[in-house]
XYZ file of C-alpha atoms in Angstrom:
547
model
C -45.649 -42.412 87.204
C -42.738 -41.073 89.201
C -42.318 -37.375 88.446
C -38.919 -35.819 89.014
C -38.918 -32.046 88.784
C -36.251 -30.177 86.880
C -34.853 -28.777 90.105
C -34.097 -32.297 91.299
C -32.164 -33.347 88.239
C -28.658 -32.108 87.796
C -28.496 -30.277 84.484
C -27.423 -27.088 86.141
C -26.007 -28.620 89.284
C -22.879 -29.531 87.368
C -19.748 -27.488 87.846
C -17.930 -28.071 84.623
C -15.359 -26.483 82.546
C -18.379 -24.977 80.735
C -17.505 -21.836 82.721
C -13.929 -21.934 81.496
C -12.184 -21.824 78.154
C -12.172 -25.114 76.249
C -8.429 -25.092 76.693
C -8.812 -25.615 80.445
C -7.623 -29.114 81.273
C -10.675 -30.428 83.105
C -11.507 -33.928 81.823
C -15.214 -34.096 82.785
C -17.826 -32.176 84.785
C -17.960 -32.386 88.562
C -21.270 -32.507 90.388
C -22.395 -29.525 92.425
C -24.716 -29.811 95.416
C -28.267 -30.092 94.040
C -29.567 -27.061 95.965
C -27.384 -24.793 93.850
C -29.368 -25.692 90.721
C -30.958 -22.358 89.811
C -27.992 -20.203 90.789
C -25.492 -22.089 88.648
C -27.596 -22.196 85.469
C -26.814 -18.578 84.688
C -23.082 -19.277 84.722
C -23.424 -20.998 81.364
C -23.259 -18.224 78.807
C -22.006 -17.268 75.403
C -18.529 -16.550 76.718
C -17.951 -20.193 77.587
C -17.561 -21.260 73.957
C -13.974 -21.213 72.860
C -13.010 -19.874 69.447
C -12.503 -22.466 66.730
C -9.182 -22.925 64.985
C -8.778 -21.020 61.758
C -8.471 -23.195 58.673
C -7.878 -22.621 54.995
C -10.051 -24.688 52.700
C -9.922 -24.751 48.914
C -13.286 -24.368 47.223
C -12.645 -27.569 45.253
C -11.967 -29.715 48.318
C -14.659 -32.275 49.094
C -13.215 -33.576 52.377
C -14.341 -31.870 55.600
C -11.649 -29.684 57.123
C -9.592 -30.927 60.050
C -11.183 -28.268 62.245
C -14.683 -29.415 61.236
C -13.945 -33.081 61.978
C -12.338 -32.312 65.338
C -15.222 -30.090 66.414
C -17.934 -32.461 65.165
C -16.405 -35.439 66.997
C -15.090 -33.579 70.029
C -14.241 -35.297 73.314
C -14.886 -32.071 75.193
C -18.252 -31.237 76.731
C -20.253 -28.855 74.582
C -21.211 -25.828 76.716
C -24.741 -25.690 78.046
C -26.487 -22.545 76.819
C -29.343 -22.058 79.285
C -30.244 -18.480 78.421
C -31.253 -17.618 74.867
C -28.276 -16.480 72.827
C -29.066 -14.167 69.872
C -27.259 -15.222 66.694
C -25.914 -13.222 63.780
C -27.898 -13.916 60.608
C -26.470 -13.507 57.120
C -28.840 -13.586 54.189
C -32.410 -13.743 55.448
C -34.691 -16.122 57.344
C -38.355 -16.030 56.219
C -40.527 -14.015 58.607
C -43.205 -16.717 58.493
C -40.828 -19.182 60.178
C -41.994 -18.795 63.779
C -41.272 -21.515 66.338
C -38.545 -23.832 67.594
C -36.263 -26.203 65.704
C -34.972 -28.740 68.251
C -32.375 -31.403 67.532
C -31.057 -34.292 69.605
C -27.550 -35.678 69.408
C -24.325 -36.160 71.359
C -23.029 -33.251 73.432
C -19.671 -34.963 73.866
C -17.855 -38.053 72.644
C -15.601 -38.245 75.677
C -14.759 -41.871 76.479
C -16.747 -43.114 73.474
C -15.788 -45.264 70.492
C -18.771 -44.934 68.142
C -20.782 -42.118 66.587
C -23.967 -43.445 68.224
C -22.501 -43.320 71.746
C -22.230 -39.687 72.878
C -24.434 -38.380 75.681
C -27.601 -36.699 74.482
C -27.917 -32.916 74.244
C -30.883 -30.962 72.917
C -30.047 -27.961 70.743
C -32.805 -25.424 70.044
C -33.031 -22.621 67.512
C -35.959 -20.244 68.020
C -37.253 -18.197 65.087
C -39.294 -14.997 65.130
C -39.475 -12.169 62.569
C -36.323 -13.352 60.822
C -34.292 -13.408 64.054
C -32.724 -16.516 65.593
C -31.677 -17.433 69.142
C -30.181 -20.669 70.440
C -30.108 -22.789 73.619
C -28.632 -26.202 74.386
C -28.689 -28.539 77.400
C -27.765 -32.125 78.184
C -30.506 -34.685 78.719
C -30.151 -35.689 82.355
C -30.315 -39.443 81.812
C -29.144 -41.838 84.490
C -26.379 -42.977 82.129
C -25.093 -39.415 81.757
C -25.289 -38.652 85.479
C -23.484 -41.883 86.383
C -20.776 -41.075 83.831
C -20.212 -37.728 85.559
C -20.366 -39.177 89.087
C -17.906 -41.952 88.168
C -15.330 -39.528 86.850
C -15.884 -40.267 83.180
C -16.373 -44.030 83.460
C -19.367 -45.825 81.936
C -21.975 -47.413 84.158
C -24.037 -48.673 81.208
C -22.788 -49.928 77.868
C -23.500 -47.738 74.874
C -24.083 -48.801 71.262
C -20.428 -49.307 70.338
C -18.650 -48.662 73.645
C -18.749 -51.318 76.333
C -17.275 -51.883 79.757
C -15.252 -55.073 80.375
C -17.435 -58.176 80.493
C -16.953 -58.767 84.240
C -18.252 -55.268 84.916
C -21.014 -55.313 82.288
C -22.578 -58.703 82.947
C -23.962 -57.983 86.449
C -25.610 -54.782 85.198
C -27.093 -56.481 82.120
C -28.244 -59.477 84.175
C -30.006 -57.228 86.663
C -31.884 -55.624 83.793
C -32.858 -58.935 82.201
C -34.106 -60.185 85.570
C -36.137 -57.018 86.102
C -34.310 -55.985 89.271
C -32.383 -53.017 87.903
C -31.430 -51.001 84.850
C -29.552 -53.186 82.408
C -29.420 -51.013 79.297
C -28.380 -47.436 78.802
C -31.069 -44.776 78.987
C -28.898 -42.255 77.136
C -31.618 -40.423 75.188
C -29.423 -39.157 72.365
C -31.172 -40.025 69.092
C -34.519 -38.326 68.498
C -36.830 -35.645 69.900
C -40.454 -34.706 69.183
C -43.433 -33.027 70.930
C -45.307 -35.162 73.445
C -48.433 -33.019 73.749
C -50.769 -31.051 71.516
C -49.440 -27.573 72.302
C -45.765 -28.566 71.942
C -44.810 -27.363 75.433
C -43.249 -30.736 76.264
C -40.848 -32.924 74.316
C -39.828 -36.566 74.390
C -36.118 -37.284 73.973
C -35.654 -40.937 73.036
C -33.186 -43.649 72.104
C -33.409 -47.383 71.375
C -33.945 -48.520 74.960
C -37.383 -48.342 76.543
C -35.874 -46.689 79.607
C -34.261 -44.039 77.439
C -37.418 -41.923 77.129
C -37.284 -38.541 78.848
C -39.804 -35.734 79.104
C -38.227 -32.347 78.423
C -39.457 -28.779 78.765
C -39.614 -27.146 75.339
C -39.079 -23.599 76.616
C -36.084 -24.248 78.887
C -34.848 -27.672 77.632
C -34.800 -28.778 81.275
C -35.190 -32.498 81.933
C -38.548 -33.033 83.646
C -38.745 -36.794 84.213
C -37.933 -40.221 82.912
C -40.959 -41.845 81.302
C -42.310 -44.675 83.462
C -44.714 -46.795 81.470
C -47.614 -48.094 83.542
C -48.399 -51.089 81.313
C -46.999 -54.614 81.556
C -45.547 -54.841 78.052
C -42.177 -56.569 78.282
C -39.117 -55.729 76.222
C -36.032 -53.611 76.882
C -35.604 -52.230 73.366
C -37.715 -50.149 71.012
C -37.052 -48.141 67.889
C -35.818 -44.559 68.123
C -38.459 -43.469 65.600
C -41.979 -43.694 67.060
C -44.539 -42.732 64.419
C -47.036 -39.963 65.131
C -50.496 -40.679 63.739
C -52.923 -37.916 62.659
C -54.971 -38.390 65.847
C -51.935 -37.803 68.088
C -51.270 -41.457 68.948
C -47.758 -42.835 68.515
C -46.836 -46.271 67.187
C -43.611 -48.091 68.057
C -42.037 -51.543 67.992
C -40.824 -53.080 71.269
C -38.599 -56.152 71.412
C -36.449 -58.156 73.800
C -33.900 -60.936 73.478
C -35.687 -64.275 73.188
C -39.027 -62.502 72.979
C -41.039 -61.141 70.025
C -41.653 -57.937 68.076
C -44.558 -56.102 69.672
C -46.312 -53.316 67.804
C -47.625 -50.886 70.417
C -49.830 -47.803 70.433
C -49.544 -44.982 72.983
C -52.255 -42.357 73.357
C -51.066 -38.773 73.535
C -50.152 -37.638 77.080
C -50.807 -41.130 78.504
C -48.181 -43.335 80.131
C -49.387 -46.767 79.065
C -49.025 -48.620 75.773
C -51.498 -50.936 74.073
C -50.251 -53.990 72.203
C -51.604 -54.132 68.649
C -49.746 -57.224 67.457
C -47.022 -59.678 68.399
C -44.665 -61.070 65.736
C -42.365 -64.067 66.488
C -38.621 -63.704 65.942
C -37.567 -65.577 62.797
C -34.002 -66.043 64.129
C -34.845 -66.840 67.760
C -33.510 -65.777 70.243
C -31.870 -62.912 68.336
C -34.064 -60.049 67.127
C -33.323 -58.039 64.030
C -32.019 -54.542 64.729
C -34.873 -52.176 63.820
C -33.844 -48.537 64.138
C -36.719 -47.138 62.066
C -39.871 -48.485 60.412
C -42.535 -47.266 57.961
C -46.223 -46.585 58.588
C -48.943 -46.012 56.001
C -52.547 -44.922 56.389
C -53.638 -48.440 57.331
C -50.503 -50.463 58.092
C -47.440 -50.680 60.287
C -44.554 -52.427 58.516
C -42.171 -54.331 60.813
C -39.004 -54.661 58.680
C -37.136 -57.787 59.783
C -33.978 -57.326 57.712
C -31.030 -59.758 58.045
C -29.070 -57.637 60.560
C -29.402 -59.620 63.800
C -28.094 -59.059 67.292
C -25.106 -61.239 68.096
C -26.122 -62.480 71.526
C -22.572 -62.937 72.850
C -21.516 -59.488 71.657
C -24.632 -57.939 73.190
C -23.648 -59.512 76.494
C -20.025 -58.286 76.024
C -18.652 -61.835 76.176
C -17.969 -62.113 72.464
C -17.476 -60.055 69.316
C -19.486 -59.474 66.165
C -18.506 -58.472 62.626
C -20.603 -55.284 62.748
C -20.422 -53.684 66.208
C -22.860 -56.020 67.996
C -24.605 -57.519 64.976
C -24.381 -60.411 62.507
C -25.260 -60.016 58.833
C -27.196 -62.962 57.343
C -28.164 -61.970 53.791
C -28.927 -65.583 52.903
C -32.083 -65.339 55.046
C -33.451 -62.443 53.027
C -35.819 -59.932 54.628
C -39.299 -60.373 56.054
C -41.795 -57.519 56.026
C -44.570 -57.982 58.572
C -47.656 -55.932 57.656
C -49.764 -55.150 60.723
C -53.154 -53.428 60.293
C -53.471 -50.306 62.429
C -57.047 -51.286 63.300
C -55.688 -54.226 65.308
C -57.272 -56.966 63.172
C -54.726 -59.730 63.765
C -56.335 -61.970 61.156
C -55.128 -59.579 58.443
C -51.432 -59.596 59.442
C -49.285 -60.510 56.418
C -45.671 -61.701 56.203
C -43.991 -60.795 52.909
C -40.583 -61.975 51.734
C -38.233 -59.296 50.404
C -34.637 -59.122 49.163
C -31.891 -58.748 51.747
C -31.132 -55.094 52.466
C -29.772 -52.902 55.229
C -31.334 -49.574 56.137
C -31.071 -47.099 58.954
C -34.038 -44.947 57.901
C -37.060 -44.732 55.615
C -38.165 -41.675 53.634
C -41.820 -42.665 53.577
C -44.312 -45.422 52.775
C -47.784 -45.282 51.282
C -50.517 -47.446 49.774
C -50.989 -47.138 46.023
C -54.216 -45.652 44.666
C -55.370 -49.036 43.364
C -54.960 -50.568 46.832
C -52.822 -53.406 45.482
C -49.477 -52.587 47.067
C -47.383 -50.454 49.394
C -44.379 -48.413 48.275
C -41.556 -48.167 50.859
C -38.765 -45.703 50.064
C -35.445 -45.792 51.896
C -31.673 -45.370 51.726
C -30.416 -48.816 50.745
C -27.059 -50.194 51.868
C -26.013 -53.511 50.306
C -24.429 -54.546 53.608
C -23.868 -52.940 57.040
C -20.205 -51.895 56.723
C -21.396 -48.352 57.436
C -21.735 -49.406 61.085
C -18.000 -50.054 61.277
C -17.199 -46.916 59.317
C -18.854 -44.920 62.123
C -16.331 -45.920 64.749
C -14.886 -42.573 65.776
C -11.269 -43.496 65.070
C -12.258 -44.424 61.512
C -14.157 -41.176 61.056
C -11.390 -38.981 62.461
C -8.886 -40.643 60.144
C -11.287 -40.632 57.144
C -10.420 -44.311 56.825
C -13.511 -45.387 54.869
C -14.842 -44.067 51.596
C -18.486 -43.138 51.933
C -20.767 -46.182 51.638
C -23.150 -45.955 48.651
C -26.818 -45.934 49.664
C -29.053 -45.279 46.659
C -32.611 -44.064 47.121
C -34.602 -47.266 46.687
C -38.228 -48.389 46.610
C -39.690 -51.671 47.811
C -43.075 -52.500 46.288
C -44.963 -54.765 48.677
C -48.061 -56.667 47.482
C -51.168 -56.409 49.659
C -52.719 -59.606 48.323
C -51.620 -62.928 46.858
C -48.409 -64.839 47.482
C -45.988 -62.539 45.697
C -42.752 -61.199 47.161
C -41.670 -57.581 47.503
C -39.639 -56.198 44.621
C -36.884 -53.592 44.753
C -36.126 -50.744 42.337
C -33.963 -47.621 42.294
C -35.739 -44.264 42.153
C -33.023 -41.929 40.842
C -31.800 -41.882 37.248
C -28.226 -41.100 38.274
C -27.109 -42.261 41.718
C -23.636 -40.829 41.070
C -25.088 -37.341 41.518
C -25.302 -37.950 45.287
C -23.886 -41.498 45.964
C -24.735 -41.484 49.657
C -28.167 -40.817 51.150
C -28.898 -40.845 54.860
C -30.950 -39.086 57.550
C -33.887 -38.699 55.116
C -36.844 -36.371 55.711
C -39.966 -35.318 53.816
C -42.713 -32.724 54.182
C -44.359 -33.955 57.420
C -47.864 -33.382 56.006
C -47.220 -36.192 53.504
C -46.202 -38.951 55.909
C -47.938 -42.205 55.040
C -49.322 -40.685 51.848
C -48.276 -40.478 48.230
C -45.543 -37.850 47.987
C -42.959 -36.527 45.561
C -39.979 -34.949 47.352
C -37.420 -36.194 49.849
C -34.348 -34.612 51.456
C -31.240 -36.177 52.966
C -27.567 -35.861 53.757
C -25.572 -36.859 50.666
C -22.013 -36.822 49.325
C -19.956 -34.964 46.788
C -17.123 -37.321 45.855
C -14.487 -38.150 46.815
C -15.706 -38.280 50.406
C -15.564 -40.281 53.604
C -18.348 -38.203 55.214
C -21.798 -37.109 54.210
C -20.609 -33.668 53.104
C -23.650 -32.336 51.235
C -27.454 -32.145 51.263
C -29.732 -33.368 48.469
C -33.330 -32.940 47.365
C -34.857 -35.891 45.509
C -37.746 -35.854 43.060
C -39.212 -39.337 43.435
C -41.418 -38.946 40.348
C -38.836 -37.576 37.906
C -35.862 -39.465 39.350
C -33.730 -36.322 39.604
C -31.850 -34.622 42.434
C -30.388 -31.264 43.456
C -27.463 -30.809 45.834
C -26.170 -28.183 48.270
C -22.454 -28.311 49.062
C -19.900 -26.063 50.765
C -16.222 -26.964 50.948
C -14.914 -28.210 54.284
C -18.346 -28.513 55.936
C -20.277 -31.356 57.608
C -24.072 -30.958 57.348
C -26.545 -33.158 59.185
C -30.215 -34.107 58.823
C -32.185 -31.683 56.620
C -35.532 -30.940 58.284
C -38.277 -29.766 55.927
C -40.618 -27.151 57.442
C -43.622 -26.388 55.200
C -44.824 -22.821 54.753
C -48.096 -22.129 56.640
C -49.763 -21.079 53.360
C -48.011 -23.661 51.167
C -49.253 -23.987 47.588
C -47.190 -27.087 46.803
C -45.476 -30.008 48.548
C -42.048 -28.360 48.435
C -43.210 -24.900 49.485
C -41.196 -24.205 52.651
C -37.665 -24.303 53.991
C -35.074 -26.952 54.806
C -33.081 -26.512 58.015
C -29.775 -28.216 58.826
C -27.093 -27.655 61.462
C -23.814 -27.496 59.580
C -20.311 -27.761 61.020
C -18.341 -25.095 59.182
C -14.829 -25.488 57.837
C -13.606 -23.233 60.671
C -14.951 -25.578 63.372
C -17.911 -23.326 64.192
C -21.486 -24.347 63.456
C -24.212 -22.516 61.610
C -27.883 -23.215 61.040
C -28.487 -23.358 57.297
C -31.833 -22.331 55.802
C -32.544 -23.467 52.232
C -35.501 -22.783 49.968
C -37.147 -26.226 49.841
C -38.301 -25.690 46.250
C -35.128 -24.335 44.602
C -32.723 -25.830 47.171
C -30.814 -22.564 47.186
C -29.593 -20.888 50.358
C -31.793 -18.215 51.918
C -29.681 -17.493 54.975
C -27.738 -18.863 57.907
C -27.474 -18.181 61.635
C -23.896 -18.274 62.944
C -22.864 -19.791 66.275
C -19.695 -18.719 68.110
C -18.813 -22.381 68.758
C -19.154 -25.819 67.210
C -21.992 -28.240 67.987
C -20.995 -31.946 67.902
C -22.426 -34.198 65.191
C -26.116 -34.839 65.851
C -29.068 -36.799 64.591
C -32.792 -36.074 64.457
C -34.868 -32.928 64.891
C -38.434 -31.634 65.069
C -40.000 -28.247 64.453
C -42.518 -26.969 67.016
C -44.606 -24.087 65.610
C -45.199 -21.131 67.911
C -48.593 -21.224 69.598
């Protein structure tokens, strides 16, 4: 594996307007000589964050404020915060919460068209004795560095932002032929510990190349992951599943190839193929952003959202970013035993559905079926709603996505059946970025948490807690705000499944962010840590307990 030390990447070798007010008219960072790395890091401080615009927001308003939308979808570069910045806390943060909450997501939307396109930045909140500090740094991916070097012009296509076909095709062709990088390695989606003591993180996206090792303490980029195996495929999911023994499971795929379920041992750089599943709509794979895992099975969800090959190559268009929707084909759920017994692989038909994420999946006590719980969209219009121009203009009403369960038979010839879990979906309407108590992954569980909506809304503007047994929900809402993924952190001496806290980075109505801490049981606010600036809209997070 090729190791690239932090001092030879350019996180702090960038002279940017980070050292100036956000009103300074500098369109993008300029590269500094690499030898100035350590000296320039300390230039990035609290003072570089510009004050947000003041805004008046009525308590009855359900739409995010203009200041919140502008700050969440900013085209400016969020300032790198290398040194720990102490934050003002109102209310109280439990003293038992000791460790680091780290979230991945865009640090800027400059030059981008879609919410999934911004260049990755890790944001960290460190907790100790009720106090909170923060740091944030860009992931030094090749895509990000090329964007800076090229004066704000893409080298690699992003999810919904592409270069002209004549410029894109040679890059994509080089990747498909194995003689260069064809897909972006912009690691902007997810982050989780890569080793047992949590001192190293993996920042990931949906391309195999977009896997970066990061230092937990400093958030410095250490190296790009270089897999030493021969498993082919340019794409994987952005949600590898951590097993109790420390192994991770993922799904790798390529155009005109197959779905490969792979296992990676902790701290190793090679992957083992567990199973290979043919594409049902060859040569186009289904877009699989996330997938469920139970105690004994990996479920490969082949839903009818398929890559449009011409759009993927930038020589055509597709109705949903770069995808076709084929509900007439239904869904196929491929059940792959974790023990690698290929003779026990099952292929189960299911109704057509579209999902970004899954709450959880588990095998029933009688061993007859698997329950898969997820946020269910009837069709993928949400992908178009997330074009930045649509979001800034609040063009779309929020897309309903009720909390739904698929019951998948483990024997016989039956098909999967679908049912709603909540008694009143109107209480939340929209459910996305779902999380549960991490100790209950792959097991029977009761509670889930997600971003939700208080209507009328064009954004996820609230957070909800769901009781999967009773079919009821609770909601947190604050006028003018934009919350993101609620991460459940269980108490170290938890007496029940919902004994702990829920953490979410919220864009305030004034365009400044705060870290919200809710009681996971009552779903009432305990406290919040206030930032002097806004953090752009982000995605997924992990909590690393202090060692």
